[in-house]
Amino acid sequence: MRISFLLHNAYGIGGTIRTTFNLAQALAARHDVEIVSVFRHREEPTLGAPAGITMKHLVDLRRGSPTYDGTDPDYKRPAKVFPRGDGRWKQYSRLTDARIAAHLRSLDADVVVGTRPGLNVHIARQAPRGLVRVGQEHLTLDSHGYRLRREIGFRYPLLDAVTTVTEADARSYRTKLKLPGVRIDAVHNSVPKPTVEPADSTAKWVVAAGRLTKVKRYDLLVEAFAKVVAARPDWRLRIYGSGDATGNEKNALRALIEQHGLHNHVYLMGPANPLEPEWVKGSVAAVTSRLESFGMTIVEAMRCGLPVVSTDCPHGPREIIDDGVDGRLVPVGDVDAVADALLTLIQDDDLRRRTGQAALAASERFDPARIAERHEAIFTELVARGPGSARARGRTHDLLHRARGAVLDAAYTARYQAADVLRKGKRA
């Protein structure tokens, strides 16, 4: 098969990029695979180009490049195809509308895969009828705002399949949206086997990793670790990750660390790439999020032999961790429960070792080769059924959804224009 992935920015860093690279590289062992990045702002991908993959880009944002697109007049004009409800809308433009459309029209592939809702909408509206159209969801339906959920409801019936990273989210798509004829499958993200030896459970470090944002609830982790230190002052905590441009969350965490006198026990390490050498320096991993669309860091830690103490938040942790066997699940927002679960593993060397070994064994099911087989089976079946299977009612069905979408676009355009006029009037 010829498989083409459409990615927001393959040259940045993030979970969607990482898992797309893992999947594409695994599929490339048997198929012709390319990754098309809408944007390119640096010479080489931050995460390194996956082997055996053709890389392309549509909009060049490298200053000094002879093909720099930042001065194109359409780059400053707001997008009409990419939906406003997608959080990346402000980065898209009439230029991306045109470039993505031209790319999809010229695509020589059997399957095209979108990797975020806005790009899935592009594929639904602009991909030719000869392609199998697949939309991947790397967040969750419930995490999207009303505007985007409505757009998804109008546009996704023109896809052939939607894949989610958890079964819980797949159920949301099946029960909360009317997507007749659209195949909906849950396929977990993949994490490759680490290139380092697994942790031996003897180091007295707890490790956490992820963006320094409020949803990760690192404040809760610091509060819990203060209780850990009271019982076991020989243990320490490292938190890896970068914050937003304001640095507000990082500063708040520093203040909390000082407030509890933990400056010699809790360390904000900043970003690290790769993380594998940092995971194996610890013996326990911690995740205290109030929401996870999947939980890549949970799998990464398990693949390095660390048991994970995680909040039982929607949607991913419960589908990854077998509570009490290869990790611990605790209630969301419960400081005492986090501290108690950490101390249970810290105080019992044999339990920590057994749980870490169980985590290492269980995490093999997330190997890219296994996950790629699942995607491959879906793609193969869709190709065998013939492109446009979700549009079995024919061209009339296709045109109906496009017409309804055009009405939706016009209504929301008028709404936003009216809001702009109102704001300008108030400023005057």
XYZ file of C-alpha atoms in Angstrom:
428
model
C 0.000 0.000 0.000
C 0.919 3.622 -0.447
C 0.142 5.471 2.784
C 0.371 9.236 3.271
C 0.216 10.918 6.690
C -0.761 14.591 6.956
C 0.834 16.171 10.049
C 0.607 19.701 11.464
C 4.361 20.198 11.945
C 6.718 17.249 11.722
C 9.632 19.500 12.685
C 8.425 20.283 16.206
C 8.160 18.113 19.303
C 5.095 16.461 20.804
C 3.245 13.219 21.354
C 1.387 13.243 18.040
C 4.610 13.758 16.110
C 6.408 11.053 18.060
C 3.674 8.436 17.663
C 3.186 9.263 13.975
C 6.909 8.792 13.378
C 6.837 5.467 15.261
C 3.851 4.188 13.291
C 5.101 5.407 9.910
C 8.511 3.826 10.408
C 6.976 0.483 11.394
C 4.612 0.524 8.403
C 7.502 1.394 6.077
C 8.893 -2.108 6.577
C 6.169 -3.385 4.206
C 4.623 -0.329 2.583
C 5.440 2.904 0.749
C 4.966 5.573 3.431
C 5.313 9.358 3.416
C 4.784 12.069 6.020
C 3.603 15.428 4.721
C 4.071 18.279 7.182
C 1.886 21.342 6.666
C 4.595 23.559 8.170
C 8.368 23.455 8.222
C 10.234 25.918 10.424
C 13.636 24.204 10.779
C 16.057 22.227 8.653
C 15.673 18.839 10.363
C 12.932 17.286 12.505
C 13.607 17.838 16.202
C 12.837 14.176 16.890
C 14.977 12.998 13.969
C 13.641 11.847 10.610
C 12.158 8.326 10.770
C 14.032 5.788 8.679
C 12.575 4.705 5.347
C 10.067 7.564 5.199
C 9.665 10.232 2.518
C 9.310 13.644 4.183
C 7.593 16.598 2.482
C 6.277 19.994 3.582
C 3.669 22.378 2.211
C 4.461 25.757 3.808
C 8.063 26.844 4.335
C 8.584 29.054 7.403
C 12.383 28.845 7.452
C 13.591 32.448 7.359
C 16.297 32.825 4.780
C 15.041 29.871 2.774
C 14.626 30.579 -0.966
C 11.107 29.124 -0.708
C 10.111 31.067 2.436
C 6.315 31.542 2.477
C 5.970 33.959 5.389
C 5.634 36.962 3.077
C 2.931 35.441 0.892
C -0.192 37.665 1.173
C -2.427 34.629 1.648
C -0.355 33.574 4.669
C -1.887 36.520 6.577
C -5.469 35.797 5.517
C -7.493 33.569 7.870
C -8.244 30.007 6.832
C -11.689 29.107 5.523
C -11.348 25.313 5.321
C -9.398 24.547 8.505
C -12.059 24.768 11.254
C -12.028 27.592 13.778
C -12.775 25.180 16.585
C -9.387 23.467 16.212
C -6.904 25.028 18.629
C -4.360 25.537 15.834
C -6.728 27.611 13.677
C -4.779 30.863 14.022
C -1.725 29.208 12.477
C -3.662 28.282 9.339
C -4.513 30.574 6.452
C -5.808 30.855 2.894
C -2.327 29.739 1.911
C -2.632 26.487 3.861
C -6.158 26.025 2.482
C -4.741 26.153 -1.036
C -1.569 24.159 -0.409
C -3.361 21.324 1.404
C -6.040 21.185 -1.301
C -3.427 21.017 -4.065
C -1.507 18.337 -2.190
C -4.589 16.165 -1.701
C -5.657 16.542 -5.352
C -2.248 15.392 -6.550
C -1.797 12.615 -3.991
C -0.728 9.268 -5.423
C -1.649 6.978 -2.541
C -4.110 4.323 -1.444
C -4.699 5.740 2.034
C -4.433 9.267 3.412
C -4.330 9.698 7.200
C -5.041 12.946 9.052
C -3.582 13.415 12.519
C -5.727 16.173 14.076
C -9.353 17.282 13.643
C -8.572 20.293 11.446
C -6.567 18.168 9.023
C -9.222 15.440 9.086
C -11.726 18.086 7.994
C -9.420 19.037 5.109
C -9.251 15.386 4.063
C -13.027 14.972 4.303
C -13.656 18.086 2.194
C -10.776 18.036 -0.267
C -9.410 14.512 -0.777
C -10.411 12.960 -4.127
C -12.913 10.109 -4.152
C -10.283 7.546 -5.143
C -8.561 7.694 -1.742
C -9.361 5.851 1.466
C -9.725 8.648 4.027
C -8.760 8.008 7.661
C -8.953 10.538 10.493
C -6.886 9.929 13.624
C -7.916 11.419 16.980
C -4.958 11.992 19.286
C -6.975 13.975 21.845
C -10.563 13.097 22.785
C -13.991 14.005 21.483
C -15.044 15.292 24.901
C -12.038 17.620 25.101
C -13.132 19.509 21.974
C -15.326 22.567 22.220
C -18.890 22.695 20.920
C -17.876 24.420 17.691
C -15.359 21.721 16.764
C -17.635 18.841 17.787
C -20.321 20.276 15.538
C -17.854 20.586 12.665
C -16.708 16.997 13.218
C -20.316 15.856 13.144
C -20.846 17.533 9.754
C -17.544 16.582 8.121
C -16.527 13.173 9.448
C -19.343 11.258 7.645
C -17.214 11.770 4.519
C -14.334 9.800 6.061
C -13.949 6.045 5.730
C -12.608 5.504 9.255
C -11.779 7.260 12.509
C -9.180 5.823 14.882
C -8.889 6.855 18.514
C -6.129 6.043 20.997
C -8.463 4.624 23.658
C -11.542 2.432 23.608
C -13.268 4.962 25.887
C -12.930 7.638 23.225
C -14.028 5.247 20.484
C -17.234 4.680 22.465
C -17.756 8.451 22.578
C -17.510 8.668 18.793
C -19.892 5.728 18.343
C -22.527 6.957 20.794
C -22.357 10.757 20.628
C -22.030 11.298 16.874
C -23.998 10.026 13.904
C -21.329 8.705 11.545
C -23.151 6.115 9.409
C -20.795 3.876 7.459
C -17.678 5.273 9.156
C -15.505 2.617 10.768
C -14.444 3.600 14.322
C -11.570 1.717 15.952
C -9.422 2.186 19.043
C -5.708 1.664 18.411
C -3.244 2.618 21.143
C -0.188 4.762 20.493
C 3.109 2.941 20.118
C 6.430 3.309 21.926
C 9.580 1.584 20.620
C 11.812 -0.602 22.732
C 14.311 1.627 24.595
C 17.908 1.682 23.480
C 19.073 1.618 27.109
C 18.947 -1.137 29.716
C 15.832 -1.032 31.915
C 15.883 0.446 35.395
C 17.025 -1.900 38.167
C 14.687 -0.395 40.813
C 17.530 0.528 43.194
C 17.801 4.267 42.489
C 15.994 6.439 45.028
C 14.370 8.697 42.441
C 10.782 9.254 41.322
C 10.539 10.583 37.762
C 7.758 12.540 36.037
C 7.697 13.978 32.534
C 5.405 16.176 30.461
C 4.593 19.769 29.671
C 4.454 22.114 32.670
C 0.761 22.892 32.303
C -2.090 22.993 34.793
C -3.730 19.849 33.390
C -0.682 17.805 34.461
C -1.240 18.842 38.118
C 2.435 18.896 39.073
C 1.374 21.038 42.014
C -0.446 17.969 43.340
C 2.671 15.856 42.779
C 4.834 18.320 44.720
C 2.315 18.365 47.577
C 2.272 14.550 47.624
C 6.037 14.344 47.510
C 6.280 16.560 50.573
C 4.482 13.738 52.417
C 6.842 11.180 50.857
C 9.891 13.123 52.023
C 8.506 13.313 55.561
C 8.665 9.507 55.680
C 11.605 8.878 53.339
C 13.918 11.922 53.114
C 16.428 9.825 51.133
C 14.163 9.830 48.051
C 13.998 12.612 45.440
C 11.831 13.690 42.520
C 12.802 14.863 39.031
C 10.218 16.555 36.777
C 11.115 16.834 33.076
C 9.320 19.170 30.685
C 9.073 22.680 29.345
C 6.394 25.210 30.190
C 4.596 27.846 28.176
C 6.200 31.076 26.996
C 5.088 32.978 30.112
C 6.791 30.582 32.501
C 3.906 31.060 34.936
C 3.438 27.381 35.740
C 7.163 26.820 36.233
C 7.400 29.811 38.560
C 4.372 28.622 40.527
C 5.953 25.182 40.955
C 9.247 26.718 42.085
C 7.374 28.758 44.680
C 5.556 25.644 45.903
C 8.822 23.720 46.165
C 10.326 26.516 48.258
C 7.201 26.761 50.380
C 7.577 23.109 51.383
C 11.354 23.331 51.784
C 11.852 20.769 48.992
C 14.628 22.537 47.077
C 16.948 19.609 47.843
C 14.340 16.988 46.988
C 12.323 18.184 43.938
C 14.071 19.287 40.747
C 12.558 20.922 37.652
C 14.858 19.509 35.011
C 13.539 21.194 31.852
C 12.992 19.276 28.605
C 15.039 16.203 27.703
C 15.242 14.413 24.376
C 15.551 11.477 24.407
C 13.920 10.721 27.748
C 14.892 7.057 27.966
C 18.229 7.699 29.752
C 16.364 9.844 32.296
C 13.581 7.319 32.970
C 16.063 4.563 33.828
C 17.741 6.781 36.426
C 14.590 6.387 38.487
C 12.725 3.506 40.094
C 9.138 4.835 40.116
C 7.265 7.108 37.689
C 4.425 9.453 38.606
C 1.551 10.909 36.572
C -0.895 13.212 38.366
C -2.901 14.614 35.423
C -6.587 15.417 35.633
C -6.946 14.450 31.961
C -4.923 12.309 29.551
C -6.048 11.542 26.011
C -3.795 8.471 26.196
C -0.707 8.636 28.397
C 2.443 8.292 26.309
C 4.690 8.976 29.289
C 3.079 6.087 31.179
C 4.014 3.668 28.412
C 7.487 5.206 28.021
C 8.185 4.721 31.724
C 6.866 1.151 31.681
C 9.002 0.309 28.663
C 11.978 1.410 30.772
C 10.980 -0.930 33.604
C 9.375 1.618 35.952
C 6.065 1.009 37.718
C 3.817 4.053 37.337
C 1.645 5.679 39.974
C -1.047 7.470 37.961
C -4.309 9.233 38.574
C -7.250 7.272 37.184
C -8.151 10.149 34.889
C -9.965 10.049 31.547
C -9.130 8.411 29.233
C -5.898 6.458 28.944
C -4.337 5.317 32.246
C -6.939 2.624 33.022
C -6.369 1.085 29.562
C -2.593 0.968 30.167
C -2.055 0.142 33.850
C -3.263 -3.044 35.541
C -3.783 -1.619 39.023
C -1.732 -3.410 41.642
C 0.109 -5.535 39.076
C 2.269 -3.252 36.920
C 1.436 0.094 38.525
C -1.065 1.928 40.690
C -4.190 3.926 39.857
C -5.345 6.553 42.359
C -8.277 9.002 42.418
C -7.857 12.273 40.528
C -6.846 15.199 42.736
C -6.181 13.107 45.858
C -2.826 14.184 47.353
C -2.895 11.567 50.110
C -3.662 8.751 47.661
C -0.729 9.748 45.440
C 1.625 9.939 48.438
C 0.413 6.594 49.834
C 0.821 4.823 46.473
C 4.328 6.209 46.033
C 5.299 5.203 49.558
C 3.917 1.694 49.082
C 6.415 1.153 46.262
C 9.224 3.104 47.923
C 8.996 1.228 51.233
C 8.938 -2.269 49.686
C 12.022 -3.019 47.565
C 10.752 -6.434 46.445
C 7.315 -5.101 45.482
C 8.900 -2.255 43.530
C 11.128 -4.671 41.633
C 8.280 -7.102 40.831
C 5.967 -4.317 39.733
C 8.666 -2.798 37.529
C 9.311 -6.175 35.873
C 5.577 -6.613 35.280
C 5.420 -3.122 33.755
C 8.298 -3.959 31.420
C 6.601 -7.153 30.230
C 3.140 -5.591 29.858
C 4.462 -2.640 27.852
C 5.568 -4.910 24.992
C 2.017 -4.766 23.634
C 2.692 -1.135 22.677
C 5.631 -2.021 20.431
C 5.362 -0.178 17.077
C 5.385 -3.438 15.108
C 2.300 -4.685 16.984
C 0.468 -1.370 16.718
C 1.362 -1.081 13.015
C -0.195 -4.503 12.395
C -3.489 -3.203 13.764
C -3.445 -0.115 11.552
C -2.338 -2.213 8.587
C -5.314 -4.536 9.045
C -7.712 -1.576 9.099
C -6.155 0.033 6.032
C -6.074 -3.260 4.114
C -9.737 -3.958 4.780
C -10.762 -0.446 3.742
C -8.746 -0.612 0.535
C -10.208 -4.038 -0.257
C -13.751 -2.705 0.273
C -12.994 0.082 -2.141
C -12.488 3.812 -1.601
C -15.466 5.818 -0.560
C -17.019 2.980 1.448
C -18.377 5.516 3.947
C -20.048 7.267 1.042
C -21.934 4.182 -0.103
C -25.012 6.263 -0.766
C -23.068 7.790 -3.639
C -22.347 11.237 -4.959
C -25.654 12.624 -3.670
C -24.609 11.762 -0.092
C -21.245 13.458 -0.657
C -22.811 16.591 -2.134
C -25.400 16.760 0.657
C -22.709 16.882 3.344
C -20.686 19.430 1.384
C -23.777 21.619 0.972
C -24.613 21.383 4.690
C -21.014 22.246 5.462
C -21.142 25.294 3.209
C -24.231 26.537 5.067
C -22.436 25.951 8.373
C -19.393 27.882 7.134
C -21.529 30.812 6.017
C -23.419 30.956 9.305
C -20.282 30.947 11.426
C -18.523 33.445 9.160
C -21.421 35.860 9.615
C -21.357 35.258 13.364
C -17.639 35.985 13.684
C -17.894 39.053 11.440
C -20.692 40.423 13.619
C -18.614 39.769 16.736
C -15.645 41.629 15.181
C -17.838 44.618 14.356
C -19.181 44.639 17.923
C -15.675 44.533 19.414
C -14.498 47.374 17.168
C -17.533 49.428 18.131
C -16.814 48.979 21.841
C -13.176 50.021 21.380
C -14.299 53.133 19.505
